[in-house]
PDB file of C-alpha atoms in Angstrom:
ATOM      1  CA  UNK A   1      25.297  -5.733 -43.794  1.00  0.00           C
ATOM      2  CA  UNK A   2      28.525  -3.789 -43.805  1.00  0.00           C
ATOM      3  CA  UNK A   3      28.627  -0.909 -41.147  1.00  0.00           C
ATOM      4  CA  UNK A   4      30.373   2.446 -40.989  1.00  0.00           C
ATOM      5  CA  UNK A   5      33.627   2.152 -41.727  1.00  0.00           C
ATOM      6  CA  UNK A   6      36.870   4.757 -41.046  1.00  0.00           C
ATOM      7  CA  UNK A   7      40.346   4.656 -42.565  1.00  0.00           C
ATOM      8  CA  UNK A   8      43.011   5.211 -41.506  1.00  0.00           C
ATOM      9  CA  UNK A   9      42.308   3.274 -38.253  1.00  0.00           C
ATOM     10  CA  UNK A  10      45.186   5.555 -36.724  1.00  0.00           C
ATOM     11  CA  UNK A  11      47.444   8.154 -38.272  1.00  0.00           C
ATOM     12  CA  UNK A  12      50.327   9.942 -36.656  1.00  0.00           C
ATOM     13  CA  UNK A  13      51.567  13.394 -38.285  1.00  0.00           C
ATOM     14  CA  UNK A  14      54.272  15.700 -37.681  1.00  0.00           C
ATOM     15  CA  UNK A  15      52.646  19.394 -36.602  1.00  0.00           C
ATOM     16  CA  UNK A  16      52.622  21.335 -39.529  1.00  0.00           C
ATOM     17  CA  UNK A  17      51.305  18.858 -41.818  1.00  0.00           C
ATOM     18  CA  UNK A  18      48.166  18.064 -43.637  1.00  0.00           C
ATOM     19  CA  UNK A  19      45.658  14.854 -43.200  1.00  0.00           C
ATOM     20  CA  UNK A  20      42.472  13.637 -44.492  1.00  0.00           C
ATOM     21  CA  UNK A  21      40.361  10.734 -42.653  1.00  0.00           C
ATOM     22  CA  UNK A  22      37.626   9.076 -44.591  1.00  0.00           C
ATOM     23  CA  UNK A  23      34.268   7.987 -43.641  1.00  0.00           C
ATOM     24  CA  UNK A  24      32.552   5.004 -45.357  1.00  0.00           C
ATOM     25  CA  UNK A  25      28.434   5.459 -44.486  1.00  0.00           C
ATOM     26  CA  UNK A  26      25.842   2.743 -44.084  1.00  0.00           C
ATOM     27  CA  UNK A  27      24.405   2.659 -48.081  1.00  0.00           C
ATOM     28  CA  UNK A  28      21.351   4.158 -48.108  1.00  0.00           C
ATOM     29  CA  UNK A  29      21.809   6.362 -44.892  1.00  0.00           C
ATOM     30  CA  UNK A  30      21.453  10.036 -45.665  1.00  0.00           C
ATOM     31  CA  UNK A  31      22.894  11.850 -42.898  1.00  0.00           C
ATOM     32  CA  UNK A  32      26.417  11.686 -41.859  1.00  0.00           C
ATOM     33  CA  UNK A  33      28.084  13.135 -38.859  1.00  0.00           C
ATOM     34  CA  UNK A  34      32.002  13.852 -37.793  1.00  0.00           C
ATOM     35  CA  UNK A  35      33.052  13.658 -33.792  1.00  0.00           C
ATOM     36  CA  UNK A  36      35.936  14.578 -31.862  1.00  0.00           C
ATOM     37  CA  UNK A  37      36.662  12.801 -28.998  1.00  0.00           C
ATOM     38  CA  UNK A  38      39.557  13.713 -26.864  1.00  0.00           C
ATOM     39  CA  UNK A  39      40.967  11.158 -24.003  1.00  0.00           C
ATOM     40  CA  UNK A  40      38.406  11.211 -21.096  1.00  0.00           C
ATOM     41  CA  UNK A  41      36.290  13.640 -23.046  1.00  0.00           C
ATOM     42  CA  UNK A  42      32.763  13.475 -24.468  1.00  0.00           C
ATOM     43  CA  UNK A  43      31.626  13.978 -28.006  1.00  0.00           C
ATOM     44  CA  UNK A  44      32.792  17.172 -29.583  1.00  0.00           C
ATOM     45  CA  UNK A  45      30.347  17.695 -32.714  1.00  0.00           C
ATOM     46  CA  UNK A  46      32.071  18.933 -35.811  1.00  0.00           C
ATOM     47  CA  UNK A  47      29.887  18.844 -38.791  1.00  0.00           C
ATOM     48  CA  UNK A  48      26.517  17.040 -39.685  1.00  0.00           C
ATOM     49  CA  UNK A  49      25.824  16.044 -43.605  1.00  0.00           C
ATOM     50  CA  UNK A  50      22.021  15.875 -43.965  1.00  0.00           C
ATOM     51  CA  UNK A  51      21.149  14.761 -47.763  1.00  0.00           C
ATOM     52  CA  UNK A  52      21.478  17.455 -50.575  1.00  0.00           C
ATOM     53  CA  UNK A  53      21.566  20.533 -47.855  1.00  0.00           C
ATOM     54  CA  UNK A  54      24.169  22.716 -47.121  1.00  0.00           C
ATOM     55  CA  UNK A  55      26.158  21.089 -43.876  1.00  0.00           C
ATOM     56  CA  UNK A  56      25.675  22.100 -41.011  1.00  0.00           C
ATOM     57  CA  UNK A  57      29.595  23.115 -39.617  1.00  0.00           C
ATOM     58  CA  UNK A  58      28.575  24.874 -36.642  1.00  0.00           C
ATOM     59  CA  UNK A  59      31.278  22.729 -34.814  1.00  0.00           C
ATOM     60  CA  UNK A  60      34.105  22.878 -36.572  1.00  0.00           C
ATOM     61  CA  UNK A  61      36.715  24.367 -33.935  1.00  0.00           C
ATOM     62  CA  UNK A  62      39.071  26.581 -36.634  1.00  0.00           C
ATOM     63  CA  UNK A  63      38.914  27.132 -40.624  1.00  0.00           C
ATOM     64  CA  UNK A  64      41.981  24.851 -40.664  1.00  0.00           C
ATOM     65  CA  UNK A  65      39.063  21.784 -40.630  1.00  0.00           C
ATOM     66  CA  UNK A  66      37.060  21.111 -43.457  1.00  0.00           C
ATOM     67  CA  UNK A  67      34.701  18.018 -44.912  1.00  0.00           C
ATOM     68  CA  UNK A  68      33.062  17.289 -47.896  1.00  0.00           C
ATOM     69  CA  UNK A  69      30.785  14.655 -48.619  1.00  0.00           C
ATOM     70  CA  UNK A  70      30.634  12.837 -52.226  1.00  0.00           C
ATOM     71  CA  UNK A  71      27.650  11.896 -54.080  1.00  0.00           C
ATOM     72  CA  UNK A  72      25.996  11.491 -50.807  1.00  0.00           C
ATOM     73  CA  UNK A  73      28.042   9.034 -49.256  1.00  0.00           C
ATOM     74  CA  UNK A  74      31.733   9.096 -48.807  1.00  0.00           C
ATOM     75  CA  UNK A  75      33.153  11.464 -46.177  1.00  0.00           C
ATOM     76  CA  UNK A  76      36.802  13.177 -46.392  1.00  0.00           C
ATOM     77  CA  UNK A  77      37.518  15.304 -43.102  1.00  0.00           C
ATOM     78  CA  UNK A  78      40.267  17.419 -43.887  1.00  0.00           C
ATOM     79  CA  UNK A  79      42.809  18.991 -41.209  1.00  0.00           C
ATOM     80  CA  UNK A  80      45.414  21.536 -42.561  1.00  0.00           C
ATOM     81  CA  UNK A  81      48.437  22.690 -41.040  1.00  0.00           C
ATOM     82  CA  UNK A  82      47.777  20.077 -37.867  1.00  0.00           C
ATOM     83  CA  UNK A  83      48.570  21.211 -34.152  1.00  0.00           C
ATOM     84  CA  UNK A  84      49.026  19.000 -31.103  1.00  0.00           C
ATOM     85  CA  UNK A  85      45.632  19.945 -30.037  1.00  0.00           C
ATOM     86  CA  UNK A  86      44.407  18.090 -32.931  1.00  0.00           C
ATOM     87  CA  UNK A  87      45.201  15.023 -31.404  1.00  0.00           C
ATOM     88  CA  UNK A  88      42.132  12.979 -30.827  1.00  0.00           C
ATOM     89  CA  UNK A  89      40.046   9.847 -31.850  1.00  0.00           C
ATOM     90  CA  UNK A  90      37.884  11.112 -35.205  1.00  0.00           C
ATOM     91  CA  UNK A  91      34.517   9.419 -35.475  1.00  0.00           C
ATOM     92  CA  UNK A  92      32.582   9.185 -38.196  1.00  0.00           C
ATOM     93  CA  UNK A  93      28.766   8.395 -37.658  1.00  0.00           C
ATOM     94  CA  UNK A  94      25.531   7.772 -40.261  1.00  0.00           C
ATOM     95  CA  UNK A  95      21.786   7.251 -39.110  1.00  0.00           C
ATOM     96  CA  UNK A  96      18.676   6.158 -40.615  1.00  0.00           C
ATOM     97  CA  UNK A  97      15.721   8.510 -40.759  1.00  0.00           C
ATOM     98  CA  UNK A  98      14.881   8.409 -37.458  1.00  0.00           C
ATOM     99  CA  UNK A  99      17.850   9.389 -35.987  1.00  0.00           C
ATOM    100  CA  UNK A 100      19.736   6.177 -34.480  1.00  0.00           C
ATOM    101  CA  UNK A 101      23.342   7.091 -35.150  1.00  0.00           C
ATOM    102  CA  UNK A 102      25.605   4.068 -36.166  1.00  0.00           C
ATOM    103  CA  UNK A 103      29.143   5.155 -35.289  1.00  0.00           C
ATOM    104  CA  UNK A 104      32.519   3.708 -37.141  1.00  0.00           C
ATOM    105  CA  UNK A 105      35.588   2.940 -34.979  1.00  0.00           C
ATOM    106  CA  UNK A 106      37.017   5.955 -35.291  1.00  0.00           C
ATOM    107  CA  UNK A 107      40.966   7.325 -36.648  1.00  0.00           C
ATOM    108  CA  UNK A 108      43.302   7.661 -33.625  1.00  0.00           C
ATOM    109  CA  UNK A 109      45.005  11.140 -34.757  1.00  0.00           C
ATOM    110  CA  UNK A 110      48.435  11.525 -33.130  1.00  0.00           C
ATOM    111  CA  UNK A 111      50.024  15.377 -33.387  1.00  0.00           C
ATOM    112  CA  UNK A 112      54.041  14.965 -32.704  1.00  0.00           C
TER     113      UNK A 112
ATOM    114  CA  UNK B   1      17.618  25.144 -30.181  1.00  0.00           C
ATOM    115  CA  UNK B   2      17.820  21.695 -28.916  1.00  0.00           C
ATOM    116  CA  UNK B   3      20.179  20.567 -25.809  1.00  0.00           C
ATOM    117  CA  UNK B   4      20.727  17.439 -24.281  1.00  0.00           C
ATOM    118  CA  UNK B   5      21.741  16.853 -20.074  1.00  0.00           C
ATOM    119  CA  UNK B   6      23.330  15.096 -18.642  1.00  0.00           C
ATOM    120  CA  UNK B   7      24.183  16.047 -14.697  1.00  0.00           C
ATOM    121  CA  UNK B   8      25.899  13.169 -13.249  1.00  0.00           C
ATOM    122  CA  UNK B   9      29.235  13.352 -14.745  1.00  0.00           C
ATOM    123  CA  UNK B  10      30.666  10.146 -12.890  1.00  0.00           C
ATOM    124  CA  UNK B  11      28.857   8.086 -11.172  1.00  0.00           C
ATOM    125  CA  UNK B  12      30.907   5.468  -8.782  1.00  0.00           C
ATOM    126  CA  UNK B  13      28.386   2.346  -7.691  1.00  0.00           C
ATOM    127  CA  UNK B  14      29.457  -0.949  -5.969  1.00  0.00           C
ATOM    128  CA  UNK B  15      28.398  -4.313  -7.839  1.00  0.00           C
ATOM    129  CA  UNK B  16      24.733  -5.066  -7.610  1.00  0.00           C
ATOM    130  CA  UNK B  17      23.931  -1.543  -6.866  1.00  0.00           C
ATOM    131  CA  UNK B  18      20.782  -0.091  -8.371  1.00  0.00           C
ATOM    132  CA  UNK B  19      21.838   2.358 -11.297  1.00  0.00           C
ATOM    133  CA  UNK B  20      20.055   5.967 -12.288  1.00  0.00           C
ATOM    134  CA  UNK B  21      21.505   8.407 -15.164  1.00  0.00           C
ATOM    135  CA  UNK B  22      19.346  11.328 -15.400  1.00  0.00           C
ATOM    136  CA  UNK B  23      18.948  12.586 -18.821  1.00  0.00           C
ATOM    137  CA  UNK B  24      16.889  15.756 -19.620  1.00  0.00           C
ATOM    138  CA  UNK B  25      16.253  17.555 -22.962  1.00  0.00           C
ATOM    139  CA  UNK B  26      14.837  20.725 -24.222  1.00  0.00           C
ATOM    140  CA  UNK B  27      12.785  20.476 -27.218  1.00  0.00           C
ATOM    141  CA  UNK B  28       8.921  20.964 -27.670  1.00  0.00           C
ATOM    142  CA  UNK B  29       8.204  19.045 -29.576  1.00  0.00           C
ATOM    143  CA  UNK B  30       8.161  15.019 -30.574  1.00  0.00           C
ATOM    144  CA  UNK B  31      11.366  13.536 -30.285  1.00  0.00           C
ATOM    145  CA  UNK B  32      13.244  10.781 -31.204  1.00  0.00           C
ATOM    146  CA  UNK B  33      15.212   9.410 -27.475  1.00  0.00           C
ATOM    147  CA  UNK B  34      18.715   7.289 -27.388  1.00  0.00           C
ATOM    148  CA  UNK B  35      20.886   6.057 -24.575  1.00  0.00           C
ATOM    149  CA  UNK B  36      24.504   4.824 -26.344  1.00  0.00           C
ATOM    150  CA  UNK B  37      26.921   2.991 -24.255  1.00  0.00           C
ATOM    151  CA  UNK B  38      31.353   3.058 -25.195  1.00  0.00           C
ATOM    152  CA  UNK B  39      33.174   0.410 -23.183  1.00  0.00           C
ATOM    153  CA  UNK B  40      36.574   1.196 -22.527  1.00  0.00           C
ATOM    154  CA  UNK B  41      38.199   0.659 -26.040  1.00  0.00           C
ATOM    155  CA  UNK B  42      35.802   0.333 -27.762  1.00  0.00           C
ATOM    156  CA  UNK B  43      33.373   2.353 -30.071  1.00  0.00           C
ATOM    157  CA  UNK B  44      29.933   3.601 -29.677  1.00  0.00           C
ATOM    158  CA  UNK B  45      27.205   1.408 -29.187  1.00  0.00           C
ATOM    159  CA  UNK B  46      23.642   1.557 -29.395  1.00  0.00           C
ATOM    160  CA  UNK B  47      22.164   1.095 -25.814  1.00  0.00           C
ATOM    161  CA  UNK B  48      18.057   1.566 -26.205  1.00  0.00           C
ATOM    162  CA  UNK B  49      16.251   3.512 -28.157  1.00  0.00           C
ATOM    163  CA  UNK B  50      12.211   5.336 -27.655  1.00  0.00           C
ATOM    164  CA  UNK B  51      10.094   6.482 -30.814  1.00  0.00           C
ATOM    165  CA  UNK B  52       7.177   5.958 -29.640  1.00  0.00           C
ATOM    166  CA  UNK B  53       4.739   3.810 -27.674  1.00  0.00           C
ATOM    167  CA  UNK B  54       5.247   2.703 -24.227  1.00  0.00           C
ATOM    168  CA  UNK B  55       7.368   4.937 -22.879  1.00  0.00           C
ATOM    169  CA  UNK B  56       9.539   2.464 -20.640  1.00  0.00           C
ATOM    170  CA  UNK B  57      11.690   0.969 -22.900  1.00  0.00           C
ATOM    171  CA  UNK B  58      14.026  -2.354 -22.633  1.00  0.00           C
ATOM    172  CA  UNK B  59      17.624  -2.320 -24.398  1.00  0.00           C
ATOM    173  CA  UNK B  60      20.482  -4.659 -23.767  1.00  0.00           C
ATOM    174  CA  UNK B  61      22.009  -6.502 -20.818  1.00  0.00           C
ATOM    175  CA  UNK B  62      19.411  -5.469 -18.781  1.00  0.00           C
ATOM    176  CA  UNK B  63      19.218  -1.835 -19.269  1.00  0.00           C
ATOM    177  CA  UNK B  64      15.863   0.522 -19.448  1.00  0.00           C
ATOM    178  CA  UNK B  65      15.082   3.866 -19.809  1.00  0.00           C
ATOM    179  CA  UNK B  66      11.470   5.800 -19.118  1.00  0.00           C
ATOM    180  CA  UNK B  67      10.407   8.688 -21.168  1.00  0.00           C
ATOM    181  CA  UNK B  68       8.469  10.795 -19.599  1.00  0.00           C
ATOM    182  CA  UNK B  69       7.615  13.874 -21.568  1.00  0.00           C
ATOM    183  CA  UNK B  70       6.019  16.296 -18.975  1.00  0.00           C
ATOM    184  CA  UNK B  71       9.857  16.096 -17.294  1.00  0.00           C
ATOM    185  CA  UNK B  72      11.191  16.168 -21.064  1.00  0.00           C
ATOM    186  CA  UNK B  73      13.592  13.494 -19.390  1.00  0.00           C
ATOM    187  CA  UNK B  74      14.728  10.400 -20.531  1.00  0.00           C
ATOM    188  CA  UNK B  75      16.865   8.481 -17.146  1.00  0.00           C
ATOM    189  CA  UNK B  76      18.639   5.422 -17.940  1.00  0.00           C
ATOM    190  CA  UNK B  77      17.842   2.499 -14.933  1.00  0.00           C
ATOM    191  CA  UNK B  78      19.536  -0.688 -13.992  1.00  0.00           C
ATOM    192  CA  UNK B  79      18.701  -2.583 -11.084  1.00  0.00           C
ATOM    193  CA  UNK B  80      21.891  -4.357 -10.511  1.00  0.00           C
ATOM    194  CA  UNK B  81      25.165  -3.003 -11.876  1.00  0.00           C
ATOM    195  CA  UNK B  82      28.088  -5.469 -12.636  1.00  0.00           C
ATOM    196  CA  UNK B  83      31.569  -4.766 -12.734  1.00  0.00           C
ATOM    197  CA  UNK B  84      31.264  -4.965 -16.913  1.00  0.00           C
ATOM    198  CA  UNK B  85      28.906  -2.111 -16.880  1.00  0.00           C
ATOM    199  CA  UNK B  86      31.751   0.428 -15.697  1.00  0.00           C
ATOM    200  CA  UNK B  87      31.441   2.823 -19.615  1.00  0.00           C
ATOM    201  CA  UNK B  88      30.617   5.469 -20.652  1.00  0.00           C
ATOM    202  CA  UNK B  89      26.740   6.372 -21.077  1.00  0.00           C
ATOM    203  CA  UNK B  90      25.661   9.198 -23.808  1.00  0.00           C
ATOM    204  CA  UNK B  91      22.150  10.407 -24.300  1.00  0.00           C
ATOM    205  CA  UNK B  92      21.000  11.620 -27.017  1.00  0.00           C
ATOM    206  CA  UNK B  93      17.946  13.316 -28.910  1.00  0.00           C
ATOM    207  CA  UNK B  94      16.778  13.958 -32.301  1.00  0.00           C
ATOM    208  CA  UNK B  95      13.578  15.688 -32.773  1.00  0.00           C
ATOM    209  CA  UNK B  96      11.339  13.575 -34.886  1.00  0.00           C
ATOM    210  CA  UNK B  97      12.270  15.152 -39.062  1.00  0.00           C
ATOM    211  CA  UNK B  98      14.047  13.197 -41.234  1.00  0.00           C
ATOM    212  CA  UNK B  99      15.768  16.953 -41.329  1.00  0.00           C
ATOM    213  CA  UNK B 100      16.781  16.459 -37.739  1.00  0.00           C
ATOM    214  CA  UNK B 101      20.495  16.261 -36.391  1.00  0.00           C
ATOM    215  CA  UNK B 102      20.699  14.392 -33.429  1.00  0.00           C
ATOM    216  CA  UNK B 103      22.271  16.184 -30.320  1.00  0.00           C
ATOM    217  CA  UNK B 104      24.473  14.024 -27.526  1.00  0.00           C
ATOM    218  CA  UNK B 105      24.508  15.147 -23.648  1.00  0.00           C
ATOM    219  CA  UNK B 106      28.096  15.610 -22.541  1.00  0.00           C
ATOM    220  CA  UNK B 107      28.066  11.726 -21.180  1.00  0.00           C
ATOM    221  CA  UNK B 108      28.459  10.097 -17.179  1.00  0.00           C
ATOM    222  CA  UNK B 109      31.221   7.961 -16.536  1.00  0.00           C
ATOM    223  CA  UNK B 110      30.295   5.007 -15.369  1.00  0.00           C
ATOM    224  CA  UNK B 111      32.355   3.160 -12.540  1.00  0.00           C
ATOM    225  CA  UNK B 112      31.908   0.102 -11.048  1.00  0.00           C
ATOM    226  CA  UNK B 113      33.833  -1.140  -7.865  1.00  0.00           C
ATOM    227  CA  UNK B 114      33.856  -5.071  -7.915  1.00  0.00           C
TER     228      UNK B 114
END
């Protein structure tokens, strides 16, 4: 079946301006997840989707990021106002009940 | 609250070496255990996985991983590295609740010298 998929595969933005990534989930999978990833850098956890509950956005580095989730499936991450230190490879990731996490290919964010 | 890690940051190994990434956790109870694997360019990948059963577990090209749960640790082993392996390794940990978000260590870079 069809895996996780991301749009835009990359994006570049001029600093200043707004952009939204999107996150397609594996149907059925009830908990979603949003990365950062930064060049030579591990996984920076932004915010976890689990069902109906309120997200968890512990990780969310500024109030300028924000994510909803629709009707349980579809993921926008939203960046306002973007800085260079936005800059990073944006992954999106869903898992079954057990945990195994099944990651998309990511949006390559450029910051000019 | 739950933490995943991972203490070799990068790991340098000549081909055909034997390979160890220590993974520990902290989390009392039962636990869901993952080892996921990103090749240069490309996205995550699952490596192998440990619900529950035998505790050494086998995942792809050649890979395994041991759970033992008096050390709470989870090490990745290989006993022969190739130059393909060179990655990098996450490990990761969800306790066992369909509740549960899953926490990654920081990651080891994997090198290999051919």
């Amino acid at each position: 079946g069809a895996g996780v998929s991301q749009s835009p595969s990359n994006k570049v933005t001029e600093k200043g301006k707004d952009v939204e990534l999107r996150c397609d989930p594996i149907s059925g999978h009830t908990a979603l997840y949003w990365y950062r990833q930064s060049l030579g850098q591990g996984l920076e956890f932004l915010i976890y989707f689990q069902g109906n509950s309120a997200p968890d956005k512990s990780g969310l580095p500024s109030d300028r990021f924000s994510a909803e989730r629709t009707g349980g499936s579809v993921s926008t991450l939203t960046i306002q106002r973007t800085q260079q230190e936005d800059s990073a490879v944006y992954l999106c990731a869903s898992s079954d009940p057990r945990g195994e996490q099944y990651f998309g290919p990511g949006t390559r964010l450029t910051v000019t | 609250a739950q933490s995943v890690s991972q203490h070799n940051h990068h790991v340098i190994l000549s081909e055909a070496a034997s390979l160890e990434l220590g993974c520990n956790y902290s989390y009392g109870g039962t636990v869901n255990l993952f080892w996921y694997v990103q090749y240069p360019g490309q996205h995550l990948q699952l490596l192998l996985k440990y619900f529950s059963g035998d505790p050494l577990v086998k995942g792809i090209k050649g890979f395994e991983a041991e759970f033992i749960k008096s050390k709470f640790s989870f090490n990745l082993r290989k006993p022969s590295v190739q130059w393909s392996d060179t990655a990098e390794y996450f490990c990761a940990v969800a306790s066992d609740s369909s509740a549960s978000k899953i926490i990654f260590g920081s990651g080891t870079r994997l090198s290999i010298r051919p």
